[in-house]
Coordinates of C-alpha atoms and ligand atoms in Angstrom, one line a residue:
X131 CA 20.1 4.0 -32.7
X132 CA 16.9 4.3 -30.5
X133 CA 18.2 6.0 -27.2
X134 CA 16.2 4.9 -24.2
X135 CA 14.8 7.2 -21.5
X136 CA 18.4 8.3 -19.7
X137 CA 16.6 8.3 -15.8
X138 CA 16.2 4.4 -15.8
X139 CA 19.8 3.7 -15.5
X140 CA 19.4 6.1 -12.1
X141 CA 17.0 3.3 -10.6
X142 CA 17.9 0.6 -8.6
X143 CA 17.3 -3.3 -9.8
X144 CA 14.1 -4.1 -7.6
X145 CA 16.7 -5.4 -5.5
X146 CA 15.1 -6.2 -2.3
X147 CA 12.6 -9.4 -3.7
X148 CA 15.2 -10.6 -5.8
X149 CA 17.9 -10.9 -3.2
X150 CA 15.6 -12.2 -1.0
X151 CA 14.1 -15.0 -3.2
X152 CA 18.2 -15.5 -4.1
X153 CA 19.2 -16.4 -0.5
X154 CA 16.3 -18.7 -0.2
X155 CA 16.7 -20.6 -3.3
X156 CA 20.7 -21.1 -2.4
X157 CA 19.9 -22.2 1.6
X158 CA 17.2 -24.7 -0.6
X159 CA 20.1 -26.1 -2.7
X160 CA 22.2 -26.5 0.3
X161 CA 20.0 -28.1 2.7
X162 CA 16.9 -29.5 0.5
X163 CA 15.4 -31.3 3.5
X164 CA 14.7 -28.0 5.7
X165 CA 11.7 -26.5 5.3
X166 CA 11.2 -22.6 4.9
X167 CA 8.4 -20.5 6.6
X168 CA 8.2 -17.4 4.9
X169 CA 6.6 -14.3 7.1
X170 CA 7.8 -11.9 4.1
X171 CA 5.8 -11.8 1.4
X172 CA 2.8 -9.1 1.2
X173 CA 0.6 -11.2 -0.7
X174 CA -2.8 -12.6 0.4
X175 CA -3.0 -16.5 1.4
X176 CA -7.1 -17.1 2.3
X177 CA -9.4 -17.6 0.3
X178 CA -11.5 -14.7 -1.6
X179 CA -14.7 -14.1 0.0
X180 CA -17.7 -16.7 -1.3
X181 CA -19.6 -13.7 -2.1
X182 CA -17.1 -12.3 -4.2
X183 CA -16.6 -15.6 -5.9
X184 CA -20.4 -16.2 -6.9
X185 CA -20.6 -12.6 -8.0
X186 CA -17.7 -13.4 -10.2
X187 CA -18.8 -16.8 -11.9
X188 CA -22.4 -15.2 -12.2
X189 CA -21.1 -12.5 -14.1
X190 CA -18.7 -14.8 -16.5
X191 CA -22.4 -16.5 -17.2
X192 CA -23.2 -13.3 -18.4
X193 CA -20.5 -13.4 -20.9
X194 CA -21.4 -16.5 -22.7
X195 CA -24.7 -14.9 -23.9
X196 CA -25.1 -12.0 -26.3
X197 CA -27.9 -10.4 -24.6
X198 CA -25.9 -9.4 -21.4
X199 CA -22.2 -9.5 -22.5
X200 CA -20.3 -6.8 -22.1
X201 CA -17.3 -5.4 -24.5
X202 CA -14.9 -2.4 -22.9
X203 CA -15.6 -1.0 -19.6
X204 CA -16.2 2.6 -19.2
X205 CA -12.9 4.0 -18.4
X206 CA -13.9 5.3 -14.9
X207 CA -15.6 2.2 -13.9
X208 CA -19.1 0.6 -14.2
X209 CA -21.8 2.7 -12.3
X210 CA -22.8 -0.2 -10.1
X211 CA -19.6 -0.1 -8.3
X212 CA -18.5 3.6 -8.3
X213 CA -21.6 4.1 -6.8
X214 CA -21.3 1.1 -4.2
X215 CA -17.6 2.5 -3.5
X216 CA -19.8 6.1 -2.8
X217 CA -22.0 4.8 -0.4
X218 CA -20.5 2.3 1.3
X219 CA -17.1 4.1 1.8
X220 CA -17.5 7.5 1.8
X221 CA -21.4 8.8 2.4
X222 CA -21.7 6.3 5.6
X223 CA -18.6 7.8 7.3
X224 CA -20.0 11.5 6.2
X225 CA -17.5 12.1 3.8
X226 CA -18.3 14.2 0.9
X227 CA -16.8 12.9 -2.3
X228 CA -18.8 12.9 -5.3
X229 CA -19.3 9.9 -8.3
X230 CA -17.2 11.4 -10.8
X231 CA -14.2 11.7 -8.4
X232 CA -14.2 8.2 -8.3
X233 CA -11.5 6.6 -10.8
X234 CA -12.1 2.7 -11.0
X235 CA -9.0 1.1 -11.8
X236 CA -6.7 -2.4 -12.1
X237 CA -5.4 -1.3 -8.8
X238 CA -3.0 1.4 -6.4
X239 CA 0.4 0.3 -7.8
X240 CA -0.6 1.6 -11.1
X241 CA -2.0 5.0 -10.4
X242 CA 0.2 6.0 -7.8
X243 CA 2.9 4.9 -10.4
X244 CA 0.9 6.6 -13.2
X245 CA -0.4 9.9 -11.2
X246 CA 3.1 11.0 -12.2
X247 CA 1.8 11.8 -15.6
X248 CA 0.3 14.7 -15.1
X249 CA 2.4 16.6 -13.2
X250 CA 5.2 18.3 -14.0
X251 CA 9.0 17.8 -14.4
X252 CA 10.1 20.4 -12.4
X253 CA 8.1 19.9 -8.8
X254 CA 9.5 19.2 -5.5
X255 CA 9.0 15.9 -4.4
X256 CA 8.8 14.6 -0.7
X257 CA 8.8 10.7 0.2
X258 CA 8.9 9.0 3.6
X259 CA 11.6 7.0 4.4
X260 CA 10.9 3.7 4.3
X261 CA 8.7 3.2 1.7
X262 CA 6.6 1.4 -0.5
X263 CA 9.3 1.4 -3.6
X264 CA 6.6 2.6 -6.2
X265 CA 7.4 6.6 -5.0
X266 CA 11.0 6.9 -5.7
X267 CA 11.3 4.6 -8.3
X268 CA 8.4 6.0 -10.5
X269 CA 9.7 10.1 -9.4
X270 CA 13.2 8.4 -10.3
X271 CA 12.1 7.5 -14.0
X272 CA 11.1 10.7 -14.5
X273 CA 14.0 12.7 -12.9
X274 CA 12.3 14.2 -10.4
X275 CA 13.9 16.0 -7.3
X276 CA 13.1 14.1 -4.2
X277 CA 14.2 14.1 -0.5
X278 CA 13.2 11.6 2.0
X279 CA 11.5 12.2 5.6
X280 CA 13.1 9.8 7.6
X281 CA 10.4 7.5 9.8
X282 CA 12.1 6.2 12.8
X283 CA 11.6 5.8 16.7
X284 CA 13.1 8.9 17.3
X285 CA 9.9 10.5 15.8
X286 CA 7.3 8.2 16.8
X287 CA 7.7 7.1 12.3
X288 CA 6.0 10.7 12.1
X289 CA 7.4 12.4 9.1
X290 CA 9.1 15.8 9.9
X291 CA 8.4 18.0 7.2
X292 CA 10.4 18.9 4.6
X293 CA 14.0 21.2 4.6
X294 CA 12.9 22.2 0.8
X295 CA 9.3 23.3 0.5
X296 CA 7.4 20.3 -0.9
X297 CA 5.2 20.2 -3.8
X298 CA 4.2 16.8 -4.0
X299 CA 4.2 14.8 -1.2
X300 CA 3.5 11.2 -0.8
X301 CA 1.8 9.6 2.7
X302 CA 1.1 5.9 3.1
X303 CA -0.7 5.4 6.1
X304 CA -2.0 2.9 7.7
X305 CA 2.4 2.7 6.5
X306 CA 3.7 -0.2 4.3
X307 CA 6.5 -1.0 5.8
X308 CA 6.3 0.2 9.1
X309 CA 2.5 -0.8 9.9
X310 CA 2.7 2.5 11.4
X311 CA -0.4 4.9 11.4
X312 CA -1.2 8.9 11.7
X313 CA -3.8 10.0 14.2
X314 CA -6.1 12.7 12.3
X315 CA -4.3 15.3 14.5
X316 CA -1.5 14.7 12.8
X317 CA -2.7 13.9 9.7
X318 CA -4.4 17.1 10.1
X319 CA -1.3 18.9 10.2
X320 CA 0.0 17.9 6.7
X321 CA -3.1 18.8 4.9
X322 CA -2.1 22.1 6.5
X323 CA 1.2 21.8 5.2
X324 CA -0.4 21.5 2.1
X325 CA -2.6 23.9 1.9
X326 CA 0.0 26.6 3.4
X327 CA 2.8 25.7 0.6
X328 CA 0.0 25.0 -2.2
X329 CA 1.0 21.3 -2.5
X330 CA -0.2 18.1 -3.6
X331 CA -0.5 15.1 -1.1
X332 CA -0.4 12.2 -2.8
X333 CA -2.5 9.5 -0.2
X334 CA -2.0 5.7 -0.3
X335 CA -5.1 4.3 1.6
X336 CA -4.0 0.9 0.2
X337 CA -4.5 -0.7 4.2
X338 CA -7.4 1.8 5.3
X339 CA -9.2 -1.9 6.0
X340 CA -7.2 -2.2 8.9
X341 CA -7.8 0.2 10.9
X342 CA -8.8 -0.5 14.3
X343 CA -8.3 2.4 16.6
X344 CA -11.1 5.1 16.6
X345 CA -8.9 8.2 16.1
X346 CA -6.8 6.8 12.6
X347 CA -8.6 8.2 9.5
X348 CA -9.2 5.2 6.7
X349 CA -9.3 8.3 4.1
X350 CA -7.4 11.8 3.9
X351 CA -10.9 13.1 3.2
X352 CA -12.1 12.5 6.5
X353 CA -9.7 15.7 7.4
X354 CA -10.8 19.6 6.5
X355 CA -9.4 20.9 3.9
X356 CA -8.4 17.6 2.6
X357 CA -10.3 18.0 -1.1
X358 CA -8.0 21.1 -1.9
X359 CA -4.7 19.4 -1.5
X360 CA -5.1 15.4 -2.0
X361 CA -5.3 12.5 -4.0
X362 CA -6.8 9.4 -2.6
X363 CA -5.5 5.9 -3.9
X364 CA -7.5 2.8 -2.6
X365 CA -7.4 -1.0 -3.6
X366 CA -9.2 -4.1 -2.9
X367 CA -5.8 -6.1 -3.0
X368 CA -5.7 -6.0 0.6
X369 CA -8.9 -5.3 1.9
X370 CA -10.5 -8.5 -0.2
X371 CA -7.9 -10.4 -1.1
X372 CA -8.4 -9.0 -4.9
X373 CA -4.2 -8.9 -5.3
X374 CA -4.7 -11.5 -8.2
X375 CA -8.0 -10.1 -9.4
X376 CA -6.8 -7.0 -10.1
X377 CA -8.7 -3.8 -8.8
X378 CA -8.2 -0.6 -7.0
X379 CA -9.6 3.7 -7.4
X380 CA -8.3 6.9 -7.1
X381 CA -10.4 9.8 -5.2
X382 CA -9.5 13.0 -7.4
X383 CA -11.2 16.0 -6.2
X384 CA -13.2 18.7 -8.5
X385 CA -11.6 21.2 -5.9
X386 CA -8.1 20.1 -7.1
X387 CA -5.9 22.4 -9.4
X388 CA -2.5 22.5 -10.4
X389 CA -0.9 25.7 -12.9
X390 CA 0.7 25.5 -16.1
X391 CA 4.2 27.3 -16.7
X392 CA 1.8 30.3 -17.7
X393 CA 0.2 30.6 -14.5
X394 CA -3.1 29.3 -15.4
X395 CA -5.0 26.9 -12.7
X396 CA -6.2 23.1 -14.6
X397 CA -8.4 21.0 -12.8
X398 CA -6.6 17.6 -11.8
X399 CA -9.8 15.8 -11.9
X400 CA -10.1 16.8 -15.8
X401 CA -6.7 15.9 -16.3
X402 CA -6.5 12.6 -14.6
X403 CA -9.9 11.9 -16.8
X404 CA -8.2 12.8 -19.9
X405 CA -4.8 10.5 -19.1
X406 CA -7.0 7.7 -18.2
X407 CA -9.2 7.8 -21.3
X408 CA -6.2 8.0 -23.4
X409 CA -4.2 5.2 -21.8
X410 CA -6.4 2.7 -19.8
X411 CA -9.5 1.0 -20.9
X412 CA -11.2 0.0 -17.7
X413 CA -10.8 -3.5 -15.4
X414 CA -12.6 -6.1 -16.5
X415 CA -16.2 -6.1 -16.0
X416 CA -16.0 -9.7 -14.1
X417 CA -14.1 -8.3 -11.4
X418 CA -15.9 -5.6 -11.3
X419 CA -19.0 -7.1 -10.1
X420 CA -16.6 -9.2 -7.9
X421 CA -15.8 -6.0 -6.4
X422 CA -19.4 -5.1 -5.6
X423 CA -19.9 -8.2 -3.8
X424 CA -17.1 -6.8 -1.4
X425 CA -20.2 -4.2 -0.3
X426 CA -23.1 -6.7 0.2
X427 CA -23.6 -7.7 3.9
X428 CA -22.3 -11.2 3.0
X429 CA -18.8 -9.5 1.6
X430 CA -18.5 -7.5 4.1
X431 CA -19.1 -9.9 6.9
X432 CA -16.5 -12.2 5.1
X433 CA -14.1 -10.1 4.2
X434 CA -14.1 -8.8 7.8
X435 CA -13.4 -12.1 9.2
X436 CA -10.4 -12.3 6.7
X437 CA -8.9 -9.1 7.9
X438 CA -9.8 -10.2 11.5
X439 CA -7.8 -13.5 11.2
X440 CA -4.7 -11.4 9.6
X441 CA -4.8 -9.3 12.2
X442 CA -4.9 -12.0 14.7
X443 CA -1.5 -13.5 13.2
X444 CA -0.2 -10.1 13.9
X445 CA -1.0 -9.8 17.4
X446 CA 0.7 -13.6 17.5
X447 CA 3.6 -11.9 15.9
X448 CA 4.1 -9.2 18.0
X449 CA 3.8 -10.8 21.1
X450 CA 6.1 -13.1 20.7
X451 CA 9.0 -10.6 19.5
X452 CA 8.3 -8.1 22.0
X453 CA 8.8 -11.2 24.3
X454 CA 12.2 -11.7 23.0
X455 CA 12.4 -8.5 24.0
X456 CA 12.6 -6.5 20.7
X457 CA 11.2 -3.5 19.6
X458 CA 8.3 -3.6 17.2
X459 CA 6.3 -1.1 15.5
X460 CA 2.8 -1.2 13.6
X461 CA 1.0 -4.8 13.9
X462 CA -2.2 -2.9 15.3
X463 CA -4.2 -1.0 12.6
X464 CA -2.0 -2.9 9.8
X465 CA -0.4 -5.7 9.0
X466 CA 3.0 -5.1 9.3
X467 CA 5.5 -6.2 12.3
X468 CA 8.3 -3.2 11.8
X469 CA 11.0 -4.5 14.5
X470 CA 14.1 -3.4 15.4
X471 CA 16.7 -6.1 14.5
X472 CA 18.9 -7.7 17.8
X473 CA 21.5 -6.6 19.3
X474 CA 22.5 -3.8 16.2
X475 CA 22.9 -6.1 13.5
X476 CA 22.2 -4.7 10.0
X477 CA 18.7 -5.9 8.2
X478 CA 20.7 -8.4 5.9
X479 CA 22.5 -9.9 8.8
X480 CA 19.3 -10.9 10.8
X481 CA 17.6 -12.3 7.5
X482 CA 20.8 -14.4 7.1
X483 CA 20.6 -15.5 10.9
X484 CA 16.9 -16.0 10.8
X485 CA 17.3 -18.1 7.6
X486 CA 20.4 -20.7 8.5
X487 CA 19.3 -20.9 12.1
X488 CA 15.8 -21.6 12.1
X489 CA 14.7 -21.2 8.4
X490 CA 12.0 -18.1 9.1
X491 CA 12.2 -15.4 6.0
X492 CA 11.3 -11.6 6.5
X493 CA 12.0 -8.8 4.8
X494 CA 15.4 -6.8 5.4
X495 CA 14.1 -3.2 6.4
X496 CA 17.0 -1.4 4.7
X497 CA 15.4 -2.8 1.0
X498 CA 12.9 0.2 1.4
X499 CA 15.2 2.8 2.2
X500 CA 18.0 4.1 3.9
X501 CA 15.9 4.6 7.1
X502 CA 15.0 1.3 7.1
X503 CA 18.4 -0.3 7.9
X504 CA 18.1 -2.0 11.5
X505 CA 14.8 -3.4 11.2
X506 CA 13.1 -5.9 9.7
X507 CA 9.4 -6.3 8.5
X508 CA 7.1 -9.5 9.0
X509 CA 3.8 -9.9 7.5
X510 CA 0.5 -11.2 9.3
X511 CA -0.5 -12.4 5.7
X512 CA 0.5 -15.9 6.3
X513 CA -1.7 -18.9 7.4
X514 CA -2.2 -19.4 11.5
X515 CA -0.4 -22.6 11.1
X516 CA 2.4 -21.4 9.8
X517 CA 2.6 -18.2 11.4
X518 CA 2.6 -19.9 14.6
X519 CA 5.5 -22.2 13.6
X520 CA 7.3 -19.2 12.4
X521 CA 7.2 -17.4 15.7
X522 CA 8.0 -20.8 18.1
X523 CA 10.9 -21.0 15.9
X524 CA 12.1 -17.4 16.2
X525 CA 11.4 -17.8 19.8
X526 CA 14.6 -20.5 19.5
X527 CA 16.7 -18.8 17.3
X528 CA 16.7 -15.9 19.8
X529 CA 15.3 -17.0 23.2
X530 CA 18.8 -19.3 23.5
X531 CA 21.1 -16.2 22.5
X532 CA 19.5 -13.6 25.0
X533 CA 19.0 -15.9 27.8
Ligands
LIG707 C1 -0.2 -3.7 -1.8 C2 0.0 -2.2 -1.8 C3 -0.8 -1.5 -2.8 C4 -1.8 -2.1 -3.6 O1 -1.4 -2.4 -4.9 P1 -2.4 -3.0 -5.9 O2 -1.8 -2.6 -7.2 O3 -3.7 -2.4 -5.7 O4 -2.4 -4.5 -5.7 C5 -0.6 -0.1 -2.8 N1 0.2 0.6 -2.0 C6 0.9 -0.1 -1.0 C7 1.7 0.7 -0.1 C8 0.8 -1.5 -1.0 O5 1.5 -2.1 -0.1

């Protein structure tokens, strides 16, 4: 009989989402004429940018005629955009990243799940703690060695650095799901780390949109020595709303390299190159060009408003908690709301509170690791409507119990 790959019986059962949506649908069957606000998902809710939208249907027209369809992508990505990406991103913030380090893909979950590919068995991993679930699930599945860096008040959500000398190592930062951020400084310190112990960082830029405060790098690359030691992974899921479009890239430095068991240093540009050619064909040209758009003045003007009306939901959200008298993390160059749960109860407890009390759904910190138990994360994705209902309503749950 086939036998199937032994390490996915050592990962968990996405857990988390499914528990979550579980609750809610059993509170729904039990009292069908309360309504639910949800402040948990990490999904999008405005609309895409009209600029991204017109370069979209313009570029289906383009499919309906012979003389400017277009079959399979180039691997990488179409020109047009690796070079808007270039300019836009990193040559107007003086970065130095060149077109061929540019990997065009259907988005960050993949490649930091696929990055994995070319590296080997036997290295070291490192993986804050929280986390986005895509690390140690993907590391997991592939029976990797991992230890966590707990993130927590006590360190400012700083991750010390590893007992057990690290060769991969993965940051998230502006942090999903702590909304937490590294100052350059400290940033700074890791690619040292790196450098020092010949290791890999492994950089998920997925939130570098929303970043507010003039000392918070939006790339690794905006640190020295950052090209030796990292990999960047970016999206437009959250900076333009592209989470149902589909599109992201990967920043894989020429001045990578990684040895084989011989000793010999490969290039891990050459090598991502060679896994993507083999197993991905490219994101579809339509989206593409929709992802252009994001770089015209029009995009950018309305995809800044976008961020800028998030991020105004999670000042709204904030405020209001740290009224109540909580702590609360993040909510300022992401958008996140990390808070510390009332009066010690576990994650699941105040999710269970939150839900029969005053019908408000988060997410229960402790679903992205250990470190995570005793807080809870809201999301600044939601509509202001909504968002404000959400909060007037926690405001009752827990202004009455306090005071
Ligand atoms: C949303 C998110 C991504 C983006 O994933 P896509 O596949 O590009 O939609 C990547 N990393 C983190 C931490 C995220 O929260």
């Amino acid at each position: 009989m086939v036998k199937i790959n032994e390490h996915y019986t050592e990962i968990g059962n996405n857990y988390l989402f499914a528990e979550v949506a579980k609750r809610v649908r059993e509170f729904k069957a039990n009292y069908p004429e309360k309504q639910v606000i949800s402040l948990g998902i990490g999904d999008i809710t405005q609309a895409i940018a009209p600029a991204v939208i017109e370069a979209i249907h313009k570029a289906t027209d383009e499919m309906s005629d012979a003389k400017t369809l277009r079959g399979y992508a180039p691997d990488a990505g179409y020109d047009f955009l690796v070079n808007a990406i270039l300019k836009h991103e990193f040559q107007d913030r003086g970065i130095h990243i060149e077109a061929d380090e540019i990997f065009v893909s259907d988005g960050a979950k993949s490649d930091t799940g696929n990055i994995g590919d070319i590296l080997g068995q036997d290295n070291q991993i490192a993986i804050t703690d929280p986390a986005y679930p895509v690390y140690v699930d993907t590391n997991l599945m592939s029976g990797r060695n991992i230890e966590l860096l707990p993130c927590t008040p006590d360190n400012h959500f700083v991750p010390p650095f590893p007992k057990k000398t690290a060769d991969v190592i993965y940051l998230c930062y502006p942090n999903n799901p702590t909304g937490t951020v590294l100052t350059k400084d400290q940033l700074k310190l890791w690619v040292d780390y790196a450098i020092e112990h010949q290791s890999l960082i492994l950089f998920d830029a997925a939130y570098e949109a929303f970043v507010s405060q003039e000392n918070i790098p939006h790339s690794i690359f905006e640190i020295e020595g950052a090209r030796q030691v990292a990999i960047e992974f970016r999206s437009f899921s959250k900076t333009a709303g592209f989470t149902g479009l589909r599109c992201g890239y990967t920043i894989v430095p020429k001045d990578l390299f990684a040895k084989t068991s011989k000793g010999e240093k490969l290039s891990l540009n050459a090598l991502w190159k060679r896994r993507q050619s083999t197993k991905f064909n490219g994101t579809a040209y339509i989206i593409q060009r929709g992802a252009e758009a994001v770089f015209t003045p029009e995009g950018q003007t309305q995809t800044k408003e976008t961020i800028a009306y998030y991020m105004q939901n999670a000042k709204i959200i904030k405020e209001a908690l740290e009224s109540l008298g909580l702590s609360c993390y993040g909510g300022v160059n992401a958008p996140y709301i990390w808070c510390q749960t009332p009066d010690k109860m576990t994650s699941w407890e105040f999710f269970d509170l939150l839900l029969n009390k005053v019908q408000v759904v988060g997410t229960p910190g402790s679903g992205f690791g250990a470190s995570g138990e005793g807080f809870f994360r809201f999301t600044a994705f939601g509509n202001r409507e909504a968002t404000l209902q959400a909060v007037e309503r926690i405001k009752t749950c827990l202004g009455t119990e306090n005071n």
